[in-house]
Coordinates of C-alpha atoms and ligand atoms in Angstrom, one line a residue:
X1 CA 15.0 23.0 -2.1
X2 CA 17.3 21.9 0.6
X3 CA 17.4 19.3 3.2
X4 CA 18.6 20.3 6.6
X5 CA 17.6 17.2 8.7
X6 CA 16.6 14.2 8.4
X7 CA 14.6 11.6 11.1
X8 CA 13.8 7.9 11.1
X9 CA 11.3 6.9 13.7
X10 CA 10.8 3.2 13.8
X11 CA 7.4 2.7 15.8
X12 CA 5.3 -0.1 16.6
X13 CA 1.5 -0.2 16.8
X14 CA -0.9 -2.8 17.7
X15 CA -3.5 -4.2 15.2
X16 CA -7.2 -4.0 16.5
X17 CA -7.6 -7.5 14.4
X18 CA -5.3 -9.1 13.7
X19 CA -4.8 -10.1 9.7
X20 CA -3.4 -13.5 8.3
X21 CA -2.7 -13.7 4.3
X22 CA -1.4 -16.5 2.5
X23 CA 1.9 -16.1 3.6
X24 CA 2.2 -14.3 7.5
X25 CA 0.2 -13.4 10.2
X26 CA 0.4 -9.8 12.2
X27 CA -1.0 -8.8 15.2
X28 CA 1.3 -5.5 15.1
X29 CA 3.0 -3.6 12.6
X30 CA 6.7 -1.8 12.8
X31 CA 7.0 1.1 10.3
X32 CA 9.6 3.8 9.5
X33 CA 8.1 7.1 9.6
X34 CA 10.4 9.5 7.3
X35 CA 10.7 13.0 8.5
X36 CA 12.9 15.6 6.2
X37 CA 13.3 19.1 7.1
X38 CA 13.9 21.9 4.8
X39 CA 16.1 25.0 5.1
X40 CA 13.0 26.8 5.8
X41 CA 12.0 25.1 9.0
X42 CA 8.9 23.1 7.0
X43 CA 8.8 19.2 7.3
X44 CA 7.4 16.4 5.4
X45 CA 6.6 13.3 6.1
X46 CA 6.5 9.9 4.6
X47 CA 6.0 6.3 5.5
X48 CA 8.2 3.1 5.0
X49 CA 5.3 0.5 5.3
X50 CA 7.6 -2.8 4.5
X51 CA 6.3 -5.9 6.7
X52 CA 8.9 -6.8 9.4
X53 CA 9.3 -10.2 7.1
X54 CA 10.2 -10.7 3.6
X55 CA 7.2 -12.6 3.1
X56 CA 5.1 -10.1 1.0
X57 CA 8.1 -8.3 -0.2
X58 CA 11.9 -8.7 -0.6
X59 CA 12.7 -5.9 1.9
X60 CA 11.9 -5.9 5.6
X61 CA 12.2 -3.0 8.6
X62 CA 15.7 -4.2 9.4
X63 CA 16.8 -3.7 5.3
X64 CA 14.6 -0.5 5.0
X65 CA 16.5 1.4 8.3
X66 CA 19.9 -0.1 6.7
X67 CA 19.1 1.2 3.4
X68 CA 17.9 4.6 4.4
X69 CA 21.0 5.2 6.8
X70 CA 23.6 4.5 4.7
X71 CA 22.4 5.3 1.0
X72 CA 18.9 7.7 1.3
X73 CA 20.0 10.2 4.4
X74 CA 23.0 11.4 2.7
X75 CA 21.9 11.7 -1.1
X76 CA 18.8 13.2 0.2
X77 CA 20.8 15.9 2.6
X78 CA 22.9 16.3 -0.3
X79 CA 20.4 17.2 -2.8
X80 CA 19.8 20.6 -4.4
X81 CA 16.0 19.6 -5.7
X82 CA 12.9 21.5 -7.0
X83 CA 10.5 18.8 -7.4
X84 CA 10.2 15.3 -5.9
X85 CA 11.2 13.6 -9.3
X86 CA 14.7 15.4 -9.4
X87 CA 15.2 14.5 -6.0
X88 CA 14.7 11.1 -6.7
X89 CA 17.1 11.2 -9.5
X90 CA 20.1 11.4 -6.7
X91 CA 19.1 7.5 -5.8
X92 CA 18.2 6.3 -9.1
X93 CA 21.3 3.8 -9.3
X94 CA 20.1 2.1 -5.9
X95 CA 17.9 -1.4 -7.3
X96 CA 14.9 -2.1 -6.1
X97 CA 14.3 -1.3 -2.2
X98 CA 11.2 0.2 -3.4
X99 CA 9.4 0.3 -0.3
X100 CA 12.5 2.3 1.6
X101 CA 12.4 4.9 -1.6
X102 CA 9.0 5.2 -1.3
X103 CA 8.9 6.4 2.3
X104 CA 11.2 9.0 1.3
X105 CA 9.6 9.8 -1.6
X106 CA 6.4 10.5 0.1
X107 CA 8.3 13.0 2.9
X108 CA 9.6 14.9 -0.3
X109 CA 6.1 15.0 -2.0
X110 CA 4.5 16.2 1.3
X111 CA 7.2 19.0 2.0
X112 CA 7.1 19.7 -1.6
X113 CA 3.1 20.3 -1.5
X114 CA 3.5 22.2 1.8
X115 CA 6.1 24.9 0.2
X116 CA 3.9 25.3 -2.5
X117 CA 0.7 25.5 -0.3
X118 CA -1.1 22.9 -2.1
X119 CA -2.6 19.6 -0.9
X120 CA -0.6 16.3 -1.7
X121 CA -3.8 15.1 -3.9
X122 CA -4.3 18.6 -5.8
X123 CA 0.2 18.2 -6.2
X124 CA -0.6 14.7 -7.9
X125 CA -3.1 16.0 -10.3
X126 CA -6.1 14.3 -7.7
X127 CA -9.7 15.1 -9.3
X128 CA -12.1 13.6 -6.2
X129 CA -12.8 15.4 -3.5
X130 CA -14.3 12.2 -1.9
X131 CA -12.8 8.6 -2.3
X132 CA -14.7 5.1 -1.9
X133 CA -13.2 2.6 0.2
X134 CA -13.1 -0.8 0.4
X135 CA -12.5 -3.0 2.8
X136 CA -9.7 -6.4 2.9
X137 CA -10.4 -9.2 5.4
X138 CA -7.7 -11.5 6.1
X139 CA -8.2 -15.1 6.6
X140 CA -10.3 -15.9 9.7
X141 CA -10.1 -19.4 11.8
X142 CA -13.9 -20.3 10.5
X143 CA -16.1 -19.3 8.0
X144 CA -18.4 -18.3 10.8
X145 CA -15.7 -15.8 12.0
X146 CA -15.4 -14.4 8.8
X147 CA -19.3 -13.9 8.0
X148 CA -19.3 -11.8 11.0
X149 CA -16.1 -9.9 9.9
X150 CA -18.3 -9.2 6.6
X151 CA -21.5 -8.0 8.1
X152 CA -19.8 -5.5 10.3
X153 CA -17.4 -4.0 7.3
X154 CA -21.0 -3.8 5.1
X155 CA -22.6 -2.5 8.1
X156 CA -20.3 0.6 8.4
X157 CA -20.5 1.3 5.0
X158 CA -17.7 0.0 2.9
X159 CA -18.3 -0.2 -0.7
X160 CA -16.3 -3.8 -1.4
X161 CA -15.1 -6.7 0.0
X162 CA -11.7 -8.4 -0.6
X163 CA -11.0 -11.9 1.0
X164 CA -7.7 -13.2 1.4
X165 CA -8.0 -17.0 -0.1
X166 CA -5.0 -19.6 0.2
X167 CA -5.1 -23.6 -0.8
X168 CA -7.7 -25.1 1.6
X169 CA -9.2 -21.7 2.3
X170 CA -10.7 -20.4 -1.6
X171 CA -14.3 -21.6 -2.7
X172 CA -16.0 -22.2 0.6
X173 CA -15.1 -19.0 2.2
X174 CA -15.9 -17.5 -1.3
X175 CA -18.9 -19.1 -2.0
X176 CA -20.3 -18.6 1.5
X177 CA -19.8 -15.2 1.7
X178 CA -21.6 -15.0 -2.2
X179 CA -24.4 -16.5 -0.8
X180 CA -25.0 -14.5 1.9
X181 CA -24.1 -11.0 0.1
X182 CA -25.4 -12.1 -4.0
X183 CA -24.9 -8.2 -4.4
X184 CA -21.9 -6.9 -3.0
X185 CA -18.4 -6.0 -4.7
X186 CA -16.5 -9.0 -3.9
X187 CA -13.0 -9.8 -4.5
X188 CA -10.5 -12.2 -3.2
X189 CA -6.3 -11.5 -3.4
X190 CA -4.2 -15.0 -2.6
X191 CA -1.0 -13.2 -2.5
X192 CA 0.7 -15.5 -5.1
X193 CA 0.0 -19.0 -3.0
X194 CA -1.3 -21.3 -6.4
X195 CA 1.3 -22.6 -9.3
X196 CA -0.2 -21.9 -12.7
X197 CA -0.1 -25.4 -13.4
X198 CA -2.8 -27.0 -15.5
X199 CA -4.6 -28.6 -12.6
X200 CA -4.5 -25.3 -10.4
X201 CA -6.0 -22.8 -13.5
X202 CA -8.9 -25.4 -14.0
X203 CA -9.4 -25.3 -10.5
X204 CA -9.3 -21.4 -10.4
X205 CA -11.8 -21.4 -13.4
X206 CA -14.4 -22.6 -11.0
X207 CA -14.0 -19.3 -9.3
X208 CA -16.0 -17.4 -12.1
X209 CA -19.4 -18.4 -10.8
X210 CA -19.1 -16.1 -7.5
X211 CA -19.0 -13.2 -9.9
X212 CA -15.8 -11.6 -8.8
X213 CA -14.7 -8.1 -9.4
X214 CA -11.1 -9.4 -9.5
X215 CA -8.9 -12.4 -8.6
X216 CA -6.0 -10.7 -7.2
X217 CA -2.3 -12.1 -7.5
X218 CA -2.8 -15.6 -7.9
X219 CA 0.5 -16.7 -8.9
X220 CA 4.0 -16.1 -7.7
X221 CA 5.3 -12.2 -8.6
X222 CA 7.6 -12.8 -11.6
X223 CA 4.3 -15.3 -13.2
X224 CA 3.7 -13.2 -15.7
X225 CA 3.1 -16.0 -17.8
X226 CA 1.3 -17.7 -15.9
X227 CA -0.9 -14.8 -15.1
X228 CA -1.6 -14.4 -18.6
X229 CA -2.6 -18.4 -19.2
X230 CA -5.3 -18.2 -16.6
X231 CA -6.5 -14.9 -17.8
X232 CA -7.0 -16.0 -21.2
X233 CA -9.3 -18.9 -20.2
X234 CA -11.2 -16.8 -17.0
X235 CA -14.0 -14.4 -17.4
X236 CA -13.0 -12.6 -14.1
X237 CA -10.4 -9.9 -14.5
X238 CA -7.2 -10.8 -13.2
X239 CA -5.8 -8.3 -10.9
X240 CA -1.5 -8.0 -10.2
X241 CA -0.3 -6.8 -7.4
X242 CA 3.2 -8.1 -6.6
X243 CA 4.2 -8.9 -10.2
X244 CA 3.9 -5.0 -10.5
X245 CA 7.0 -3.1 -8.8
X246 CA 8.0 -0.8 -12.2
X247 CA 6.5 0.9 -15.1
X248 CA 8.3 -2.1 -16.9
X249 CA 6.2 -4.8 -14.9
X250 CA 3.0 -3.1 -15.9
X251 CA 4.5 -2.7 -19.8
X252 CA 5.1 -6.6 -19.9
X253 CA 1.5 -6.9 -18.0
X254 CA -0.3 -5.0 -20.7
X255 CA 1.9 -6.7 -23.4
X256 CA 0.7 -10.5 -22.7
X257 CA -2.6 -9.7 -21.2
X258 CA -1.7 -11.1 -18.2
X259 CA -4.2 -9.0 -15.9
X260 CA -6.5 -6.3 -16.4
X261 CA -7.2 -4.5 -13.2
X262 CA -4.3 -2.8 -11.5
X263 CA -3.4 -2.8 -7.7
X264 CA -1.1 0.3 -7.4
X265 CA 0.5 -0.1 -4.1
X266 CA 2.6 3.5 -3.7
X267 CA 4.7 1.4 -1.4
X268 CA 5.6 -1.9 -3.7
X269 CA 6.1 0.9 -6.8
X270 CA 9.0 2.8 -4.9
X271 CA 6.7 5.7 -4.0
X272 CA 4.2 8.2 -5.1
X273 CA 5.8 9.3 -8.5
X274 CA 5.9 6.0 -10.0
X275 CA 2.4 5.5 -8.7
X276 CA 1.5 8.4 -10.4
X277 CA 3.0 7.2 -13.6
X278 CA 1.8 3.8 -13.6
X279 CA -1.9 5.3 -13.5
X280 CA -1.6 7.8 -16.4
X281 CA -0.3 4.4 -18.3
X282 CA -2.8 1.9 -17.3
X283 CA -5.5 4.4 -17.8
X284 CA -3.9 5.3 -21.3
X285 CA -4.8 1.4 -21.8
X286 CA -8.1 1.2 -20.4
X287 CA -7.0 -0.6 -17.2
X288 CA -8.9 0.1 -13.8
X289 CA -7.0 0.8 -10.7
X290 CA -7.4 0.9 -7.3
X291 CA -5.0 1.8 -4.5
X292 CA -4.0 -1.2 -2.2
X293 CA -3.2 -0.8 1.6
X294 CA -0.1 -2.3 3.5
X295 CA -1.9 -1.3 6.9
X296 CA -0.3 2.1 6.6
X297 CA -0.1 3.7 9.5
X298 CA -2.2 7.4 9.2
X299 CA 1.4 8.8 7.2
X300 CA 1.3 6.6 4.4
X301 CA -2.7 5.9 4.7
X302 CA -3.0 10.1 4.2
X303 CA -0.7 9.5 1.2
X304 CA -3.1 6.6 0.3
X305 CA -6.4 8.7 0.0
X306 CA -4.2 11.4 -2.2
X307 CA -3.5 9.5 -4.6
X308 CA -6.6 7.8 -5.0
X309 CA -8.3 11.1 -6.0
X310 CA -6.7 11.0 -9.2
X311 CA -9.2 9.9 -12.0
X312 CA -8.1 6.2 -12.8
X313 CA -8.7 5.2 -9.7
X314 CA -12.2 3.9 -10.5
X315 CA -12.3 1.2 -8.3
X316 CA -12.5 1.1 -4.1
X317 CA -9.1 1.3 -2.5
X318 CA -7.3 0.2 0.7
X319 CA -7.8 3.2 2.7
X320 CA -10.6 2.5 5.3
X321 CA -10.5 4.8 8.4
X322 CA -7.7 4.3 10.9
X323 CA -10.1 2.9 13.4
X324 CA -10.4 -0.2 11.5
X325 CA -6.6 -1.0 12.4
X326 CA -5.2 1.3 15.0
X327 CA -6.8 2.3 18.5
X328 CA -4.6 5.2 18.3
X329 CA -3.2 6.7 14.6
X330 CA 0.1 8.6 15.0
X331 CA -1.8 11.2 12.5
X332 CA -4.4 14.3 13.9
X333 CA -7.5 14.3 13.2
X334 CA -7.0 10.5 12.3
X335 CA -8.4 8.8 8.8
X336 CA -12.0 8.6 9.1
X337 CA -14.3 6.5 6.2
X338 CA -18.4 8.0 6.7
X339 CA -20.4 5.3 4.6
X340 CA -17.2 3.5 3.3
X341 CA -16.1 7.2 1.7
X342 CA -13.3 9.1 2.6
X343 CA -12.9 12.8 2.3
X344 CA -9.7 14.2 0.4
X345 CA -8.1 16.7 2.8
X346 CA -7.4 20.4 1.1
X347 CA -5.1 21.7 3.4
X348 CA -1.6 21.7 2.2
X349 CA 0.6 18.5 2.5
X350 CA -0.9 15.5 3.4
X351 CA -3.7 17.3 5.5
X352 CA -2.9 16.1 9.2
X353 CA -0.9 17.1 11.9
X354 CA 1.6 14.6 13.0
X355 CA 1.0 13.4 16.5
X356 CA 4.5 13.6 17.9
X357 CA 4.0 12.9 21.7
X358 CA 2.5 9.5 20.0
X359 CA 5.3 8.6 17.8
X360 CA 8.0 9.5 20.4
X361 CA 5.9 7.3 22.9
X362 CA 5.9 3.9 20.6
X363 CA 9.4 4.4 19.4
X364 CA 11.6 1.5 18.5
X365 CA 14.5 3.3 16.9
X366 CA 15.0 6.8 16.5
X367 CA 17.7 8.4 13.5
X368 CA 17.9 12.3 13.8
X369 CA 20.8 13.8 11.7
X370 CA 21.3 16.7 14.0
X371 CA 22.6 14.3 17.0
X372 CA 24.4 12.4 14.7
X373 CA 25.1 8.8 16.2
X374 CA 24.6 9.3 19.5
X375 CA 20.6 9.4 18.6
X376 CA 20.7 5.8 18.2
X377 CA 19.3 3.5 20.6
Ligands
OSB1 O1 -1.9 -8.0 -0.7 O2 -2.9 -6.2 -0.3 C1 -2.2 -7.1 0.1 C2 -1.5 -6.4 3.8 C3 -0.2 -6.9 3.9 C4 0.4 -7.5 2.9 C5 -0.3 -7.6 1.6 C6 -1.6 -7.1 1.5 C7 -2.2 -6.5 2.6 C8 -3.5 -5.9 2.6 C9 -3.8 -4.8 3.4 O3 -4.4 -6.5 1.9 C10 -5.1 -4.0 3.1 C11 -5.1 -2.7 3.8 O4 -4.1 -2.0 4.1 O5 -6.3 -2.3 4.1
MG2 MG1 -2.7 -7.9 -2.8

């Protein structure tokens, strides 16, 4: 295959609710949307959902447009590829700016799937036809405020619960929200805030009595050790997110026990192949997974629900209907969840129409190959 064109759309949309972790808080979101065009007039599309900040991640929008304009357009355009893996190959000296690869990544998987006329999640091996989702709630200004923010995600359907817990804000959200739900899948993610000092891990051990699916990323991303301390003394599974941006992270996870539930982000992993890979592995071990969100918009969501089709995926992921973050997607029809449960589109590609008028409309930044320089604003 051959790439004729190649856009960057930078585009802004407003959170519904706006979401506070550990480390930042958002009330909107600025994503690259990836659009490649093949010699055959077909397009694919992919999304570069890096936070604005390098607070979750090292990268952020400004490094993802800089890395994509002067290293990804051109080895992409360049390119003579038949799957997405070869493709890949032409930026395989580039370290780590996972994220950006990843948006690019997804484009090539999408126009891949479409020339074959295949769904994404059929192109990736996906199994489901249906996929459960689950639902993260950052942290809220009371417990109060929170409670509610649980009743209404149980109320729509959602099949688990992740809370987003920091120092001063862990077992009394968590033990609250136990009390009121002694059933539900709960799980909390503190997006590495704690030191795996002594002190902090006995602390943390107290966290076994709210009967947690997982305790997500407790410890900084290159912990590992740390990780593997706490895990050896808690009941609850340990679940790594951050720590996990290569195959390599998720061999030296499985080699020192140091967490045994897997977040695969598509994003944080450089994009859908690696994802791919880092399930057939962890599932070749025994390890759950689940697919975490970075409040894709309905591009990378789509991308999202494909992969989670695939068998591993026993767990809920990230991929709640757009209508829990966006007023307006820039995907048609959007994501919709019925009961917590998503349906895997069959159509080819990712299985929505692009909703051009909207992108255009809440563009930042626009890169289009064909107009060259003069495209930038
Ligand atoms: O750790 O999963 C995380 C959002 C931004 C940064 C980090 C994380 C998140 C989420 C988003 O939890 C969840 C979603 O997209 O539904
Ligand atoms: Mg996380």
């Amino acid at each position: 295959m051959k790439i004729t064109r190649i856009q960057l759309h930078e585009v802004r949309l407003p959170l519904v609710h706006s979401f506070q972790t550990s480390s930042h808080r958002k009330s909107s979101l600025d994503h690259i949307l990836v659009e490649l065009t093949d010699d055959a007039g077909r397009t694919g599309w992919g999304e570069i959902a890096s936070p604005a900040d390098p607070f979750y991640c090292p990268e952020t929008t400004d490094t993802a447009w800089l890395i994509s304009e002067h290293y990804l357009v051109t080895r992409a355009l360049d390119a003579d590829w038949t799957t997405p893996a070869e493709l890949e190959t032409s930026w395989a000296k580039i370290r780590g700016h996972e994220f950006t690869k990843a948006g690019f990544v997804g484009a090539a998987w999408d126009l891949w799937a479409k020339a074959e006329g295949v769904s994404l999640a059929s192109a990736l091996g996906g199994t489901r036809h249906e996929v459960r989702a689950g639902v993260s709630l950052g942290i809220e200004p009371t417990v109060d405020a929170l409670l509610a923010q649980v009743e209404k995600q149980l109320a729509a359907g959602y099949h688990r619960i992740k809370l987003k817990i920091a120092p001063g804000w862990d077992l009394e959200p968590v033990h609250a929200v136990r009390s009121a739900h002694p059933d539900i899948d709960l799980h909390v993610d503190a997006n590495g805030a704690y030191t795996s000092d002594d002190q902090t891990i006995d602390y943390l051990l107290s966290l076994d009595a709210a009967h947690l699916t997982m305790i997500e990323q407790p410890f900084a991303p290159r912990d590992f050790v740390g990780h593997s301390r706490l895990q050896q003394r808690l009941q609850t599974p340990v679940c790594l997110d951050e720590s996990v941006v290569s195959l390599d992270d998720l061999q030296t996870m499985i080699a020192l026990d140091a967490g045994r539930v897997l977040n695969i982000k598509v994003s944080r992993m450089g994009g859908l192949t690696v994802a791919k890979a880092a399930h057939d592995l962890a599932t070749e071990h025994g390890i759950p997974v689940w697919c975490g969100g970075m409040h894709e918009f309905g591009v990378g969501r789509a991308a999202n629900v494909a992969i989670s089709s695939l068998p591993g995926f026993t767990l809920p992921s990230d991929v709640s209907g757009s209508d829990k973050y966006y007023a307006r997607d820039v995907i048609m029809p959007p994501v919709v969840a019925h009961d917590g449960t998503v349906t895997v589109p069959s159509t080819p590609g990712i299985g929505h129409e692009i909703d051009v008028e909207w992108v255009a409309e809440n563009r930042l930044r626009h890169l289009d190959t064909d107009l060259a320089e003069s495209a930038q604003h």
